[in-house]
GROMACS .gro file of C-alpha atoms in nm:
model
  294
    1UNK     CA    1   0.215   0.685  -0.312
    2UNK     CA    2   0.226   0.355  -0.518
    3UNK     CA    3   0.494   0.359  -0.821
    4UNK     CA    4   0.156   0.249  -1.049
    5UNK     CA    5   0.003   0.582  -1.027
    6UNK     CA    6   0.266   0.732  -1.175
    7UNK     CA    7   0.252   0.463  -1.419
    8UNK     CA    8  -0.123   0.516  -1.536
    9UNK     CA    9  -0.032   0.855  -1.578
   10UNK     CA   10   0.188   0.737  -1.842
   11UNK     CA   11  -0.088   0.504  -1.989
   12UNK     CA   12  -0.328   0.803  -1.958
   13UNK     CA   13  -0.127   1.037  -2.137
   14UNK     CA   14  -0.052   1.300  -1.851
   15UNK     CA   15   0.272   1.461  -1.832
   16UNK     CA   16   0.464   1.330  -1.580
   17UNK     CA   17   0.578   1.643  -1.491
   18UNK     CA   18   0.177   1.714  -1.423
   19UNK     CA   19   0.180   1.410  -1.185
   20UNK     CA   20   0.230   1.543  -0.801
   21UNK     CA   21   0.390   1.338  -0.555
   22UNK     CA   22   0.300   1.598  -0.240
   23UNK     CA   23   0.576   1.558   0.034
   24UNK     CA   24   0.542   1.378   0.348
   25UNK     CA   25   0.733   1.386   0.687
   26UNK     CA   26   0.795   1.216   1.044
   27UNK     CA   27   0.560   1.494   1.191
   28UNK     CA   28   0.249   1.317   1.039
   29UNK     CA   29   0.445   0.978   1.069
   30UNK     CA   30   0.485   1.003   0.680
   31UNK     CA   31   0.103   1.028   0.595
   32UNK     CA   32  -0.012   1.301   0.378
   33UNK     CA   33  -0.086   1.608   0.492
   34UNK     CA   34  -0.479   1.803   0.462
   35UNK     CA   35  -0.258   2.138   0.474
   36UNK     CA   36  -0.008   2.014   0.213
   37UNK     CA   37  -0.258   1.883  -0.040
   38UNK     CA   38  -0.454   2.202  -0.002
   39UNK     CA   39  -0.144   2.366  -0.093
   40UNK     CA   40  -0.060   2.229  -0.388
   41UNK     CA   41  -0.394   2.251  -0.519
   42UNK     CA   42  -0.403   2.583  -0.506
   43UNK     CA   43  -0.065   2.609  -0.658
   44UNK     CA   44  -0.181   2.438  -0.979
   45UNK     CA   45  -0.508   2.627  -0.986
   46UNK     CA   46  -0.287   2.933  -0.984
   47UNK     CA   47  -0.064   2.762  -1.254
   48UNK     CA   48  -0.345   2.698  -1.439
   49UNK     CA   49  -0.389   2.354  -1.441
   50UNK     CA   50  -0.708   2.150  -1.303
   51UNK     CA   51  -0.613   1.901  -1.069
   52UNK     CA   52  -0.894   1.626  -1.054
   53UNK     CA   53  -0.762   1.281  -0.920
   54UNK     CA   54  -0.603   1.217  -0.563
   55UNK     CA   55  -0.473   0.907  -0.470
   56UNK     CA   56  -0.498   0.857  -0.118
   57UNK     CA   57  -0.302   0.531   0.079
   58UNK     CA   58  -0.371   0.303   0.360
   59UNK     CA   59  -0.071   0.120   0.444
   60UNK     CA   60   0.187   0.321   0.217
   61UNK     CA   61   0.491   0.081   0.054
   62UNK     CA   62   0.734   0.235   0.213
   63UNK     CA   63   0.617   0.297   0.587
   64UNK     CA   64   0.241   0.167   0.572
   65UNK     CA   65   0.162   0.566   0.651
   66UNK     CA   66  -0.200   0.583   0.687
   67UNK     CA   67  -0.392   0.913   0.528
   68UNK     CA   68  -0.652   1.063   0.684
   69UNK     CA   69  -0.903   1.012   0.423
   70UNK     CA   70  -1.183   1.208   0.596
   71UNK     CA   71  -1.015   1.529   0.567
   72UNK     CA   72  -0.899   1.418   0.215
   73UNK     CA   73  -1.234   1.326   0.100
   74UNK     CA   74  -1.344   1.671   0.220
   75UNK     CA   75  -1.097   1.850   0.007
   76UNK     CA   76  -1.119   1.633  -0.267
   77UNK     CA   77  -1.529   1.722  -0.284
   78UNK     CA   78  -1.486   2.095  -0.266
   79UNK     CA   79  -1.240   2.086  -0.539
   80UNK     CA   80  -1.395   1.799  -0.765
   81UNK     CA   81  -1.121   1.551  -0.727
   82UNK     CA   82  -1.168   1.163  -0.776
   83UNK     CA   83  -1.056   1.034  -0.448
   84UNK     CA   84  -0.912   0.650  -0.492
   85UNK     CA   85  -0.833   0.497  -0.206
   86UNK     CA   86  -0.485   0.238  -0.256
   87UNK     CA   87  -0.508  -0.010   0.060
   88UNK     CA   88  -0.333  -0.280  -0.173
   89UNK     CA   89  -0.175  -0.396   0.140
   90UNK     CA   90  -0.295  -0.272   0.442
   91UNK     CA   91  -0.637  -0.319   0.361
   92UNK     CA   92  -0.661  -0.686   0.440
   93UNK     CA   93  -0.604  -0.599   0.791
   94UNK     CA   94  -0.943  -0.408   0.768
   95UNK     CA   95  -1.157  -0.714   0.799
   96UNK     CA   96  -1.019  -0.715   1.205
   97UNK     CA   97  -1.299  -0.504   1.359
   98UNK     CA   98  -0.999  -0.342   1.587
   99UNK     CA   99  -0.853  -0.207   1.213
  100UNK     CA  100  -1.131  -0.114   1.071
  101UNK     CA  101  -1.055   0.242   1.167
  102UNK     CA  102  -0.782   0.285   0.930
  103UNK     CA  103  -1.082   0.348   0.647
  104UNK     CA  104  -1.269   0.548   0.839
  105UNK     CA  105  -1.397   0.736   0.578
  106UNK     CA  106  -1.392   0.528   0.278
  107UNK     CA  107  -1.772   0.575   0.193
  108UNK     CA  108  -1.658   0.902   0.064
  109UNK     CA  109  -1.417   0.800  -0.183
  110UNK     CA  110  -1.490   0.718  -0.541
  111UNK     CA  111  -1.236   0.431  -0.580
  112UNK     CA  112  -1.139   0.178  -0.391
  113UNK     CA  113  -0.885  -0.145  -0.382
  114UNK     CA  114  -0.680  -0.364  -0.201
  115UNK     CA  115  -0.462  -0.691  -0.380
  116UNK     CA  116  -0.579  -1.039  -0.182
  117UNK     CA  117  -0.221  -1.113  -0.296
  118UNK     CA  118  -0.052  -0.920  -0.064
  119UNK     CA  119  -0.189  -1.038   0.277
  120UNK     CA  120  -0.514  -1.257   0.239
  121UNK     CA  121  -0.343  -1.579   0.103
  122UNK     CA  122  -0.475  -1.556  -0.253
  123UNK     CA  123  -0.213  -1.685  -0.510
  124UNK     CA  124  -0.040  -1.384  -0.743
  125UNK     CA  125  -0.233  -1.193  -0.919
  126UNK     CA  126  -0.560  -1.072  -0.772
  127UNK     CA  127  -0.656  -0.677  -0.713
  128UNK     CA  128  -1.015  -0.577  -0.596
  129UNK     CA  129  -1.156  -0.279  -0.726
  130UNK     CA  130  -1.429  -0.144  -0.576
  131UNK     CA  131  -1.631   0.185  -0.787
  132UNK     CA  132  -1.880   0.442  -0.685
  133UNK     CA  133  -1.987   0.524  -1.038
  134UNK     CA  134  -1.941   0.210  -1.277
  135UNK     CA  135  -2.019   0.451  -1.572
  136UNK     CA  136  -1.744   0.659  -1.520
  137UNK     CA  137  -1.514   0.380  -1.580
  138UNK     CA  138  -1.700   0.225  -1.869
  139UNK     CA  139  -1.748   0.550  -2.073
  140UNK     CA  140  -1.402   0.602  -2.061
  141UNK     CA  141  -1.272   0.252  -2.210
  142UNK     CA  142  -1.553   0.111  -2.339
  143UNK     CA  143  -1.512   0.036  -2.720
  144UNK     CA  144  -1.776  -0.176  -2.929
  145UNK     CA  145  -1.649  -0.283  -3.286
  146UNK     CA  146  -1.857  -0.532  -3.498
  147UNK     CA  147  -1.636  -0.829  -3.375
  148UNK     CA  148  -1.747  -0.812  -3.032
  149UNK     CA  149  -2.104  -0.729  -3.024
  150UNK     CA  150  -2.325  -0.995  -2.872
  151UNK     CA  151  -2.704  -0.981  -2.734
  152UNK     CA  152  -2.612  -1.069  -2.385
  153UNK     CA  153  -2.385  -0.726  -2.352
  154UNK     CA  154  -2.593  -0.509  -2.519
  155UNK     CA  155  -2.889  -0.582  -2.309
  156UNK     CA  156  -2.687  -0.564  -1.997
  157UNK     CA  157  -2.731  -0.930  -1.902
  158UNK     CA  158  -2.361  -0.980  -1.811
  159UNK     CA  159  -2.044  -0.730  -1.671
  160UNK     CA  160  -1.867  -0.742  -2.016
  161UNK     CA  161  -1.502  -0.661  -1.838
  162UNK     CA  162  -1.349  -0.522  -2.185
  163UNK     CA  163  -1.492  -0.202  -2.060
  164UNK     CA  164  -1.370  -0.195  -1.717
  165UNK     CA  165  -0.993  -0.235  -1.779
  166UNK     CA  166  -0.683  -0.196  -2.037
  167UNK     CA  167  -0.663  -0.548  -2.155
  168UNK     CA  168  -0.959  -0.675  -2.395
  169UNK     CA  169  -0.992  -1.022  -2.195
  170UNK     CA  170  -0.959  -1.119  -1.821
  171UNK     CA  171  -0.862  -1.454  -1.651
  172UNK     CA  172  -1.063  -1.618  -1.366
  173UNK     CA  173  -0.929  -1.435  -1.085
  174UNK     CA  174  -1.226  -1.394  -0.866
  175UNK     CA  175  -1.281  -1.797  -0.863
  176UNK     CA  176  -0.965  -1.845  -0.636
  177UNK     CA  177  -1.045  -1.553  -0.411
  178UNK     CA  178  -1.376  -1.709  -0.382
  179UNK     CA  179  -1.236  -2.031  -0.255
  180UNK     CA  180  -1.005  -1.862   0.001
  181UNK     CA  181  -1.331  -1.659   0.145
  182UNK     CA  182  -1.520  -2.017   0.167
  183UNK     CA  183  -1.178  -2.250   0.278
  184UNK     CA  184  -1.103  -1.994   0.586
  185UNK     CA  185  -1.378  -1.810   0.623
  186UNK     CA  186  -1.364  -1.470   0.838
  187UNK     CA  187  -1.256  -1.567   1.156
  188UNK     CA  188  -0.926  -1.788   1.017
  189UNK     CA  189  -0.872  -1.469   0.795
  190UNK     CA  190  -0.924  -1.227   1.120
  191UNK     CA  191  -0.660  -1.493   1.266
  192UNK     CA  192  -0.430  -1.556   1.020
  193UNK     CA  193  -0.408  -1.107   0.997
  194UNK     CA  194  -0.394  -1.123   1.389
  195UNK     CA  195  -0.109  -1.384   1.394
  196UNK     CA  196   0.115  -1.180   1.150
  197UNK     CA  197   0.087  -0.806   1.361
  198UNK     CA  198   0.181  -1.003   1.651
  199UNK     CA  199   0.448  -1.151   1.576
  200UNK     CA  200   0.534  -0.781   1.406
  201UNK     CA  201   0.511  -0.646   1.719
  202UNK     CA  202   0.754  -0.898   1.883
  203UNK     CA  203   1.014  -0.797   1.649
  204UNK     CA  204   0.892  -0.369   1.756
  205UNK     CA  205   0.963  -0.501   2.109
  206UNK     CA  206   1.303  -0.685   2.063
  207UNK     CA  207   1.417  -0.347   1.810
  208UNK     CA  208   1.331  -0.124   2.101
  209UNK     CA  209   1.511  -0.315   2.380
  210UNK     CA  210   1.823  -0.260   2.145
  211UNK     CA  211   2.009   0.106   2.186
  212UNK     CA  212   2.240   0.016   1.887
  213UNK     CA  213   1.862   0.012   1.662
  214UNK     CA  214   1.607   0.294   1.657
  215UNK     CA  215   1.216   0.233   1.515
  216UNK     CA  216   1.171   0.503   1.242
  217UNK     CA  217   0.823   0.487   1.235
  218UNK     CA  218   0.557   0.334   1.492
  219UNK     CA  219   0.457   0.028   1.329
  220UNK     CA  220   0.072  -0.015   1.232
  221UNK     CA  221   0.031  -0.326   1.046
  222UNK     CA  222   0.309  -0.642   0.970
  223UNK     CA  223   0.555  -0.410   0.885
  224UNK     CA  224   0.916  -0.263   1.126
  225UNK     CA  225   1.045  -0.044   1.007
  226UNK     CA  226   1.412   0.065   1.198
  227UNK     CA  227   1.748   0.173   1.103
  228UNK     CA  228   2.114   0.106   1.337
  229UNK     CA  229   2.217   0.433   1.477
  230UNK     CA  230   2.543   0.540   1.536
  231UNK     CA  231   2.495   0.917   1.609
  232UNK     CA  232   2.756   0.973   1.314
  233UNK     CA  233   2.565   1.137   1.045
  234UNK     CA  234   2.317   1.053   0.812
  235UNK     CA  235   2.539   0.946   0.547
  236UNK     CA  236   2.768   0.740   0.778
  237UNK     CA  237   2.438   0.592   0.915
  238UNK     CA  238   2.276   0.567   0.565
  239UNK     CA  239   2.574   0.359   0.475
  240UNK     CA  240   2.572   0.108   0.798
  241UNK     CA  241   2.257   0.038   0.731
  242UNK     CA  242   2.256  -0.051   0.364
  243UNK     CA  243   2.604  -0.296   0.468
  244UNK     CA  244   2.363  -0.449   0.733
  245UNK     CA  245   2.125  -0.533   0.479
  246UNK     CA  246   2.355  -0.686   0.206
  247UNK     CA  247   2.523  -0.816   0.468
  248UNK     CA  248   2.178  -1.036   0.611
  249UNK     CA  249   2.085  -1.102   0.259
  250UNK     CA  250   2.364  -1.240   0.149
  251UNK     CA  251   2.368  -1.460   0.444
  252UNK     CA  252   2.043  -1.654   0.252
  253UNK     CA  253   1.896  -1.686   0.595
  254UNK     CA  254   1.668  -1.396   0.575
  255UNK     CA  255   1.553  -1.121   0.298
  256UNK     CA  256   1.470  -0.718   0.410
  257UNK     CA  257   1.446  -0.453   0.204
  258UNK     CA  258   1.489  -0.121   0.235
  259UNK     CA  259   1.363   0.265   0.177
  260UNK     CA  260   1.444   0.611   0.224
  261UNK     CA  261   1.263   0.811   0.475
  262UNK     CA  262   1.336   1.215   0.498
  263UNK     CA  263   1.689   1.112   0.412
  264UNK     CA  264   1.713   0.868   0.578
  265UNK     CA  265   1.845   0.477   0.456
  266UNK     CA  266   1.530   0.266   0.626
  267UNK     CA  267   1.535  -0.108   0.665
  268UNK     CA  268   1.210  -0.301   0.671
  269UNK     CA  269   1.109  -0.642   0.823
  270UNK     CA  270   0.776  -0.760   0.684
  271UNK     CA  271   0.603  -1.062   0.808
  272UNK     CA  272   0.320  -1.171   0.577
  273UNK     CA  273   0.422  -1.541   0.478
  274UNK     CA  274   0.186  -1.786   0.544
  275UNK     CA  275   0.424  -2.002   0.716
  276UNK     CA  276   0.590  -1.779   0.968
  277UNK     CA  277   0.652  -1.849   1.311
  278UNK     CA  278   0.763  -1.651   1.651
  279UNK     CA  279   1.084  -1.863   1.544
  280UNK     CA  280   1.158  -1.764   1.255
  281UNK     CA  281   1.113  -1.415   1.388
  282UNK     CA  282   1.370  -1.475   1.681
  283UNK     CA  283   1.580  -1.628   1.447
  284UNK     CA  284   1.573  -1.340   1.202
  285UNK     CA  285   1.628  -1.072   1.509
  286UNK     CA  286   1.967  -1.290   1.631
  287UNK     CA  287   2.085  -1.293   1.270
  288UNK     CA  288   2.050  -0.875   1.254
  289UNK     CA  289   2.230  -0.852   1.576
  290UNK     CA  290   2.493  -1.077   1.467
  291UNK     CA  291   2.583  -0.893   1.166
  292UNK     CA  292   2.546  -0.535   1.358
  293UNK     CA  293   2.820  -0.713   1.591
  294UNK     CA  294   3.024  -0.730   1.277
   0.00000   0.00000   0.00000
């Protein structure tokens, strides 16, 4: 899951040792497991803790791992868990009818979001929430001192924001989201998404046709991920790899980054820049090869 849950925790005042990050393999191409989160439910009950929020992903950071939030949801009632749903990424692709099956399920959760930011070409910083119960939130930040009271809040005339989030005041951010929805309305969205897993998939094809490469995990959205293999070991490997990518960094043609996947050193080619072409694509491909060469 998303470094930032680990983070509210913090802000929330939960132990960190009392936050779970549930383990996740190649057999369930790194999404999380019903059987696994079942398990370690049980193991807190038995502990005798109360677990009560589950943070389920669409489009992980790491290997845009989808969960199967249907089961989830249906654990998550049975026990009383909050299920949020984190497509922060991924979730832009959802507004392709052919995606639209990666949330199968969503009507069950109680939280949902995904960041405009990321993939719908809406300028840093915008996150849409999306909340089942409203009151849940607002009982649990809302604060009213003398300063702030005003007619048009406390007769529910307007969404007064300092009770839906941290921070006592908010910036515009819906106004330029707005304008992106009216300026390229859905079909330029649907093609601008469709343009980017294509030319994702050209770059799956040309890492395939390589033996010296290997795809870690079958690509779902904009995102390869694939490692060079040299059948010496992980750590060998897990060093090639991370020389490969400081090695096409530095070269100031190109940026990748990396993760770790069951012990393994992962690289990762996104494409999600507005201005991205097959070219640049090719161009980034010959540049890997080059430097494998080397």
């Amino acid at each position: 899951t998303h470094s930032s849950v680990l983070k509210a925790c913090k802000i929330a005042g939960i132990l960190v040792e009392h936050c779970r990050v549930i383990e996740t393999d190649s057999s369930t191409e790194y999404a999380l497991s019903p059987r696994a989160l079942t398990e370690a439910i049980s193991k807190d009950i038995a502990s005798g803790l109360i677990p009560f929020f589950l943070t389920a992903t669409v489009g992980t950071t790491s290997s845009t791992a989808v969960d199967p939030l249907p089961e989830l949801a249906k654990i998550s009632k049975s026990n009383g868990l909050w299920l949020h749903v984190d497509a922060a990424y991924a979730g832009s692709a959802c507004i392709c009818p052919e995606f639209r099956h990666y949330i199968d399920g969503v009507e069950e959760a109680d939280s949902f979001n995904m960041n405009p930011h990321k993939w719908f070409l809406t300028n840093f910083d915008c996150s849409a929430l999306w909340i089942k119960d409203k009151c849940a939130l607002i009982q649990s930040l809302s604060t009213n001192p003398e300063y702030l009271k005003n007619k048009a809040s406390q007769n529910s005339a307007v969404i007064d924001y300092k009770d839906w989030q941290i921070p006592l005041g908010r910036r515009f951010r819906s106004l330029k989201l707005w304008m992106v929805l009216r300026l390229y309305g859905v079909e330029n969205l649907q093609a601008y998404i469709r343009n980017h897993i294509k030319l994702a998939d050209a770059f799956e094809d040309l890492v395939k046709q390589d033996s010296r490469f290997q795809i870690v995990v079958p690509r779902k959205f904009s995102l390869v991920c694939f490692r060079l293999v040299r059948n010496e070991g992980d750590d060998v490997e897990n060093g090639l790899n991370r020389d490969l990518m400081e090695a096409v960094n530095s070269s100031g043609k190109i940026f990748i980054t990396h993760t770790v996947l069951s012990g393994k050193f992962v690289l990762r080619f996104a494409v999600g820049s507005p201005l991205t072409q097959e070219r640049h694509v090719l161009a980034a491909w010959d540049l890997l090869q080059q430097k494998a060469d080397e």
